[in-house]
PDB file of C-alpha atoms in Angstrom:
ATOM      1  CA  LEU A   1       0.000   0.000   0.000  1.00 76.00           C
ATOM      2  CA  ILE A   2       2.815   2.393   0.866  1.00 77.00           C
ATOM      3  CA  GLU A   3       4.678   1.715  -2.384  1.00 76.00           C
ATOM      4  CA  SER A   4       1.477   2.047  -4.417  1.00 74.00           C
ATOM      5  CA  ARG A   5       0.676   5.380  -2.800  1.00 76.00           C
ATOM      6  CA  MET A   6       4.218   6.645  -3.481  1.00 76.00           C
ATOM      7  CA  TYR A   7       3.920   5.512  -7.104  1.00 75.00           C
ATOM      8  CA  LYS A   8       0.603   7.364  -7.455  1.00 75.00           C
ATOM      9  CA  ILE A   9       2.087  10.550  -5.976  1.00 75.00           C
ATOM     10  CA  ARG A  10       5.074  10.425  -8.327  1.00 73.00           C
ATOM     11  CA  ASN A  11       2.821   9.691 -11.282  1.00 72.00           C
ATOM     12  CA  ASP A  12       0.522  12.619 -10.462  1.00 69.00           C
ATOM     13  CA  ARG A  13       3.510  14.863 -10.078  1.00 69.00           C
ATOM     14  CA  ARG A  14       4.825  13.765 -13.476  1.00 70.00           C
ATOM     15  CA  GLU A  15       1.616  14.877 -15.166  1.00 70.00           C
ATOM     16  CA  LEU A  16       1.277  18.328 -13.572  1.00 72.00           C
ATOM     17  CA  PRO A  17       4.661  19.789 -14.549  1.00 73.00           C
ATOM     18  CA  LEU A  18       4.058  18.659 -18.129  1.00 75.00           C
ATOM     19  CA  GLU A  19       0.640  20.304 -18.121  1.00 76.00           C
ATOM     20  CA  VAL A  20       2.096  23.530 -16.711  1.00 75.00           C
ATOM     21  CA  GLU A  21       4.910  23.418 -19.259  1.00 79.00           C
ATOM     22  CA  ASP A  22       2.397  23.007 -22.100  1.00 80.00           C
ATOM     23  CA  LEU A  23       0.412  25.959 -20.787  1.00 78.00           C
ATOM     24  CA  GLU A  24       3.585  28.056 -20.543  1.00 79.00           C
ATOM     25  CA  ASP A  25       4.424  27.250 -24.157  1.00 83.00           C
ATOM     26  CA  GLU A  26       0.891  28.140 -25.212  1.00 81.00           C
ATOM     27  CA  VAL A  27       1.000  31.426 -23.294  1.00 78.00           C
ATOM     28  CA  ALA A  28       4.391  32.275 -24.815  1.00 81.00           C
ATOM     29  CA  GLY A  29       2.907  31.703 -28.274  1.00 82.00           C
ATOM     30  CA  LEU A  30      -0.148  33.768 -27.399  1.00 79.00           C
ATOM     31  CA  SER A  31       1.945  36.629 -26.042  1.00 79.00           C
ATOM     32  CA  THR A  32       3.980  36.672 -29.249  1.00 84.00           C
ATOM     33  CA  ARG A  33       0.760  36.626 -31.228  1.00 83.00           C
ATOM     34  CA  SER A  34      -0.764  39.396 -29.114  1.00 81.00           C
ATOM     35  CA  GLU A  35       2.314  41.584 -29.683  1.00 84.00           C
ATOM     36  CA  LYS A  36       1.947  40.997 -33.410  1.00 87.00           C
ATOM     37  CA  LEU A  37      -1.772  41.810 -33.169  1.00 84.00           C
ATOM     38  CA  LYS A  38      -1.017  45.053 -31.315  1.00 84.00           C
ATOM     39  CA  GLY A  39       1.279  46.047 -34.173  1.00 86.00           C
ATOM     40  CA  GLU A  40      -1.472  45.172 -36.657  1.00 87.00           C
ATOM     41  CA  LEU A  41      -3.939  47.267 -34.637  1.00 86.00           C
ATOM     42  CA  GLU A  42      -1.710  50.308 -35.012  1.00 89.00           C
ATOM     43  CA  VAL A  43      -1.466  49.706 -38.764  1.00 89.00           C
ATOM     44  CA  ILE A  44      -5.258  49.376 -39.031  1.00 88.00           C
ATOM     45  CA  GLU A  45      -5.759  52.576 -36.991  1.00 89.00           C
ATOM     46  CA  ASN A  46      -3.469  54.408 -39.424  1.00 90.00           C
ATOM     47  CA  LEU A  47      -5.361  52.951 -42.407  1.00 89.00           C
ATOM     48  CA  ILE A  48      -8.653  54.140 -40.905  1.00 89.00           C
ATOM     49  CA  LYS A  49      -7.218  57.648 -40.560  1.00 92.00           C
ATOM     50  CA  GLU A  50      -6.067  57.527 -44.184  1.00 91.00           C
ATOM     51  CA  LYS A  51      -9.511  56.387 -45.322  1.00 89.00           C
ATOM     52  CA  LYS A  52     -11.181  59.202 -43.371  1.00 90.00           C
ATOM     53  CA  ASN A  53      -8.821  61.698 -44.975  1.00 91.00           C
ATOM     54  CA  SER A  54      -9.589  60.259 -48.413  1.00 90.00           C
ATOM     55  CA  ILE A  55     -13.331  60.558 -47.669  1.00 89.00           C
ATOM     56  CA  ASP A  56     -12.795  64.240 -46.883  1.00 91.00           C
ATOM     57  CA  GLU A  57     -10.839  64.664 -50.135  1.00 91.00           C
ATOM     58  CA  HIS A  58     -13.600  62.948 -52.110  1.00 89.00           C
ATOM     59  CA  LYS A  59     -16.229  65.189 -50.504  1.00 90.00           C
ATOM     60  CA  GLU A  60     -14.206  68.250 -51.468  1.00 92.00           C
ATOM     61  CA  ALA A  61     -13.965  66.887 -55.027  1.00 89.00           C
ATOM     62  CA  VAL A  62     -17.758  66.382 -55.117  1.00 88.00           C
ATOM     63  CA  LYS A  63     -18.289  69.991 -54.021  1.00 90.00           C
ATOM     64  CA  LYS A  64     -15.812  71.199 -56.649  1.00 90.00           C
ATOM     65  CA  TYR A  65     -17.453  69.201 -59.452  1.00 87.00           C
ATOM     66  CA  THR A  66     -21.006  70.247 -58.485  1.00 86.00           C
ATOM     67  CA  LYS A  67     -19.843  73.864 -58.488  1.00 88.00           C
ATOM     68  CA  GLN A  68     -18.313  73.347 -61.944  1.00 87.00           C
ATOM     69  CA  GLN A  69     -21.607  71.887 -63.177  1.00 85.00           C
ATOM     70  CA  GLU A  70     -23.233  75.301 -62.689  1.00 85.00           C
ATOM     71  CA  SER A  71     -20.923  76.893 -65.236  1.00 85.00           C
ATOM     72  CA  VAL A  72     -20.855  74.283 -68.017  1.00 83.00           C
ATOM     73  CA  ARG A  73     -21.023  75.213 -71.713  1.00 85.00           C
ATOM     74  CA  ASN A  74     -22.305  71.974 -73.274  1.00 87.00           C
ATOM     75  CA  ASN A  75     -24.014  68.653 -72.536  1.00 88.00           C
ATOM     76  CA  ARG A  76     -20.880  66.515 -72.819  1.00 89.00           C
ATOM     77  CA  GLU A  77     -19.061  68.539 -70.156  1.00 87.00           C
ATOM     78  CA  PHE A  78     -22.086  68.286 -67.850  1.00 88.00           C
ATOM     79  CA  ASN A  79     -22.282  64.484 -68.312  1.00 89.00           C
ATOM     80  CA  SER A  80     -18.584  64.050 -67.620  1.00 89.00           C
ATOM     81  CA  LEU A  81     -18.848  66.137 -64.432  1.00 88.00           C
ATOM     82  CA  THR A  82     -21.929  64.127 -63.362  1.00 89.00           C
ATOM     83  CA  LYS A  83     -19.994  60.873 -63.864  1.00 92.00           C
ATOM     84  CA  GLU A  84     -17.074  62.285 -61.885  1.00 90.00           C
ATOM     85  CA  VAL A  85     -19.407  63.228 -59.002  1.00 89.00           C
ATOM     86  CA  GLU A  86     -20.913  59.713 -59.048  1.00 92.00           C
ATOM     87  CA  PHE A  87     -17.428  58.201 -59.070  1.00 92.00           C
ATOM     88  CA  GLN A  88     -16.387  60.284 -56.055  1.00 89.00           C
ATOM     89  CA  GLU A  89     -19.555  59.259 -54.184  1.00 92.00           C
ATOM     90  CA  LEU A  90     -18.801  55.595 -54.918  1.00 92.00           C
ATOM     91  CA  GLU A  91     -15.264  56.105 -53.628  1.00 91.00           C
ATOM     92  CA  ILE A  92     -16.723  57.578 -50.422  1.00 90.00           C
ATOM     93  CA  GLN A  93     -19.039  54.568 -49.991  1.00 92.00           C
ATOM     94  CA  LEU A  94     -16.158  52.149 -50.627  1.00 91.00           C
ATOM     95  CA  ALA A  95     -13.960  53.905 -48.055  1.00 89.00           C
ATOM     96  CA  GLU A  96     -16.793  53.826 -45.478  1.00 91.00           C
ATOM     97  CA  LYS A  97     -17.304  50.105 -46.097  1.00 93.00           C
ATOM     98  CA  GLN A  98     -13.568  49.463 -45.658  1.00 90.00           C
ATOM     99  CA  ILE A  99     -13.582  51.457 -42.409  1.00 90.00           C
ATOM    100  CA  LYS A 100     -16.435  49.292 -41.073  1.00 92.00           C
ATOM    101  CA  GLU A 101     -14.522  46.123 -41.987  1.00 91.00           C
ATOM    102  CA  MET A 102     -11.377  47.437 -40.313  1.00 89.00           C
ATOM    103  CA  LYS A 103     -13.300  48.289 -37.147  1.00 89.00           C
ATOM    104  CA  ALA A 104     -14.718  44.738 -37.054  1.00 90.00           C
ATOM    105  CA  SER A 105     -11.176  43.417 -37.502  1.00 88.00           C
ATOM    106  CA  ILE A 106     -10.002  45.608 -34.616  1.00 87.00           C
ATOM    107  CA  GLU A 107     -12.731  44.196 -32.348  1.00 89.00           C
ATOM    108  CA  HIS A 108     -11.765  40.632 -33.252  1.00 87.00           C
ATOM    109  CA  LYS A 109      -8.082  41.290 -32.570  1.00 84.00           C
ATOM    110  CA  LYS A 110      -8.911  42.912 -29.223  1.00 85.00           C
ATOM    111  CA  GLU A 111     -10.894  39.790 -28.245  1.00 86.00           C
ATOM    112  CA  VAL A 112      -7.899  37.592 -29.099  1.00 81.00           C
ATOM    113  CA  ILE A 113      -5.617  39.807 -26.994  1.00 81.00           C
ATOM    114  CA  ALA A 114      -8.077  39.630 -24.077  1.00 82.00           C
ATOM    115  CA  SER A 115      -8.205  35.834 -24.313  1.00 80.00           C
ATOM    116  CA  SER A 116      -4.406  35.665 -24.179  1.00 79.00           C
ATOM    117  CA  LYS A 117      -4.509  37.725 -20.976  1.00 79.00           C
ATOM    118  CA  GLU A 118      -7.027  35.251 -19.544  1.00 80.00           C
ATOM    119  CA  LYS A 119      -4.673  32.380 -20.432  1.00 78.00           C
ATOM    120  CA  SER A 120      -1.857  34.186 -18.598  1.00 78.00           C
ATOM    121  CA  ALA A 121      -4.024  34.387 -15.495  1.00 80.00           C
ATOM    122  CA  HIS A 122      -4.895  30.697 -15.924  1.00 78.00           C
ATOM    123  CA  ILE A 123      -1.207  29.704 -16.091  1.00 78.00           C
ATOM    124  CA  LYS A 124      -0.490  31.638 -12.879  1.00 81.00           C
ATOM    125  CA  HIS A 125      -3.325  29.760 -11.204  1.00 81.00           C
ATOM    126  CA  LYS A 126      -2.020  26.397 -12.464  1.00 76.00           C
ATOM    127  CA  LYS A 127       1.512  27.210 -11.272  1.00 79.00           C
ATOM    128  CA  SER A 128       0.282  28.052  -7.796  1.00 83.00           C
ATOM    129  CA  GLU A 129      -1.784  24.846  -7.811  1.00 79.00           C
ATOM    130  CA  LEU A 130       1.291  22.857  -8.859  1.00 77.00           C
ATOM    131  CA  ASP A 131       3.404  24.435  -6.125  1.00 79.00           C
ATOM    132  CA  ALA A 132       0.743  23.645  -3.523  1.00 79.00           C
ATOM    133  CA  ILE A 133       0.462  20.033  -4.672  1.00 76.00           C
ATOM    134  CA  MET A 134       4.240  19.669  -4.796  1.00 77.00           C
ATOM    135  CA  SER A 135       4.614  20.921  -1.218  1.00 79.00           C
ATOM    136  CA  GLU A 136       1.785  18.658   0.002  1.00 77.00           C
ATOM    137  CA  THR A 137       3.015  15.571  -1.782  1.00 78.00           C
ATOM    138  CA  GLN A 138       6.618  16.255  -0.783  1.00 80.00           C
ATOM    139  CA  LYS A 139       5.710  15.942   2.890  1.00 81.00           C
ATOM    140  CA  GLU A 140       3.612  12.845   2.265  1.00 81.00           C
ATOM    141  CA  GLU A 141       6.310  11.253   0.112  1.00 81.00           C
ATOM    142  CA  ILE A 142       8.971  11.799   2.785  1.00 84.00           C
ATOM    143  CA  PHE A 143       6.681  10.241   5.377  1.00 85.00           C
ATOM    144  CA  LEU A 144       5.909   7.272   3.082  1.00 84.00           C
ATOM    145  CA  THR A 145       9.602   6.760   2.280  1.00 84.00           C
ATOM    146  CA  GLU A 146      10.400   6.557   5.977  1.00 88.00           C
ATOM    147  CA  LYS A 147       7.547   4.088   6.564  1.00 85.00           C
ATOM    148  CA  SER A 148       8.646   2.022   3.564  1.00 83.00           C
ATOM    149  CA  ALA A 149      12.209   1.789   4.902  1.00 85.00           C
ATOM    150  CA  GLU A 150      10.831   0.836   8.311  1.00 86.00           C
ATOM    151  CA  TYR A 151       8.721  -2.001   6.882  1.00 83.00           C
ATOM    152  CA  GLU A 152      11.466  -3.178   4.501  1.00 83.00           C
ATOM    153  CA  ALA A 153      13.628  -3.910   7.534  1.00 86.00           C
ATOM    154  CA  GLN A 154      10.984  -6.333   8.795  1.00 86.00           C
ATOM    155  CA  ILE A 155      10.614  -8.338   5.516  1.00 84.00           C
ATOM    156  CA  GLU A 156      12.851 -11.220   4.408  1.00 87.00           C
ATOM    157  CA  ASP A 157      15.538 -10.227   1.888  1.00 87.00           C
ATOM    158  CA  ARG A 158      14.598 -12.786  -0.784  1.00 89.00           C
ATOM    159  CA  LEU A 159      10.926 -11.663  -0.690  1.00 85.00           C
ATOM    160  CA  LEU A 160      11.954  -8.009  -0.867  1.00 83.00           C
ATOM    161  CA  VAL A 161      14.243  -8.646  -3.852  1.00 87.00           C
ATOM    162  CA  ALA A 162      11.479 -10.568  -5.660  1.00 85.00           C
ATOM    163  CA  TYR A 163       8.973  -7.781  -4.853  1.00 82.00           C
ATOM    164  CA  LYS A 164      11.272  -5.059  -6.239  1.00 83.00           C
ATOM    165  CA  ARG A 165      12.068  -7.147  -9.346  1.00 86.00           C
ATOM    166  CA  ILE A 166       8.368  -7.655 -10.107  1.00 82.00           C
ATOM    167  CA  ARG A 167       7.603  -4.016  -9.349  1.00 80.00           C
ATOM    168  CA  SER A 168      10.317  -2.710 -11.684  1.00 80.00           C
ATOM    169  CA  SER A 169       9.202  -4.926 -14.595  1.00 80.00           C
ATOM    170  CA  VAL A 170       5.533  -3.857 -14.429  1.00 77.00           C
ATOM    171  CA  ARG A 171       4.390  -0.715 -16.213  1.00 73.00           C
ATOM    172  CA  ASN A 172       1.908   0.483 -13.573  1.00 69.00           C
ATOM    173  CA  GLY A 173       4.311  -0.110 -10.662  1.00 69.00           C
ATOM    174  CA  LEU A 174       2.035  -2.567  -8.845  1.00 71.00           C
ATOM    175  CA  ALA A 175       3.630  -5.854  -7.708  1.00 71.00           C
ATOM    176  CA  VAL A 176       1.171  -7.005  -5.041  1.00 74.00           C
ATOM    177  CA  VAL A 177      -2.469  -6.030  -5.388  1.00 72.00           C
ATOM    178  CA  SER A 178      -5.678  -6.765  -3.564  1.00 73.00           C
ATOM    179  CA  ILE A 179      -8.627  -8.594  -5.076  1.00 77.00           C
ATOM    180  CA  GLU A 180     -11.814  -6.549  -5.191  1.00 76.00           C
ATOM    181  CA  ARG A 181     -15.094  -8.179  -6.260  1.00 77.00           C
ATOM    182  CA  GLY A 182     -13.296 -11.109  -7.865  1.00 78.00           C
ATOM    183  CA  ALA A 183     -10.907  -8.956  -9.949  1.00 79.00           C
ATOM    184  CA  SER A 184      -7.299  -7.954  -9.482  1.00 73.00           C
ATOM    185  CA  ALA A 185      -6.902  -4.270  -8.523  1.00 68.00           C
ATOM    186  CA  GLY A 186      -3.837  -3.997 -10.769  1.00 65.00           C
ATOM    187  CA  SER A 187      -5.035  -5.413 -14.066  1.00 68.00           C
ATOM    188  CA  PHE A 188      -8.788  -5.758 -13.396  1.00 68.00           C
ATOM    189  CA  PHE A 189      -8.811  -9.288 -14.845  1.00 75.00           C
ATOM    190  CA  THR A 190     -11.382 -11.503 -13.183  1.00 78.00           C
ATOM    191  CA  ILE A 191      -9.802 -14.294 -11.189  1.00 77.00           C
ATOM    192  CA  PRO A 192     -11.574 -17.673 -11.236  1.00 78.00           C
ATOM    193  CA  PRO A 193     -12.450 -19.168  -7.846  1.00 75.00           C
ATOM    194  CA  GLN A 194      -9.993 -22.073  -8.391  1.00 74.00           C
ATOM    195  CA  THR A 195      -7.043 -19.667  -8.465  1.00 68.00           C
TER     196      THR A 195
END
């Protein structure tokens, strides 16, 4: 029982550091990604400013062309100015649509950055949990090691050597197991009554 408990503690401890390490790697990747996203946010902000400036320029052009329409000499000149005004209005609509898309992109990127911050908080929580478990299990493992040494002194050498040999060759670390409801606690195979 003592050896099985020590094996379980060591096995649990093996899993947690790996989990924390995976989370650290993930957070490192997310922080790199969030830095990249922050740079992209600045670029998008600048593009939005450029689009707003171009909208203002197009509005000025529309005013200029409508003013020119008042002093036209022939039909062809009027039609060309009308087409130019329509073109400028389409440019304004296109720029406004692009601004909306960029704002949606900004919101999405901000959500990703917020989720990476949540992951950072999660990793801190997991690290503290790991430290707490390590300190708890450390005390218990020391106690179990002392008890194991105490009981080993009372067992015959040949039985102890056989026990350790069996224990080292088995994957789950169980050499002697109890039988619960007709099945071995180590492999869960049912044992016939004759055995």
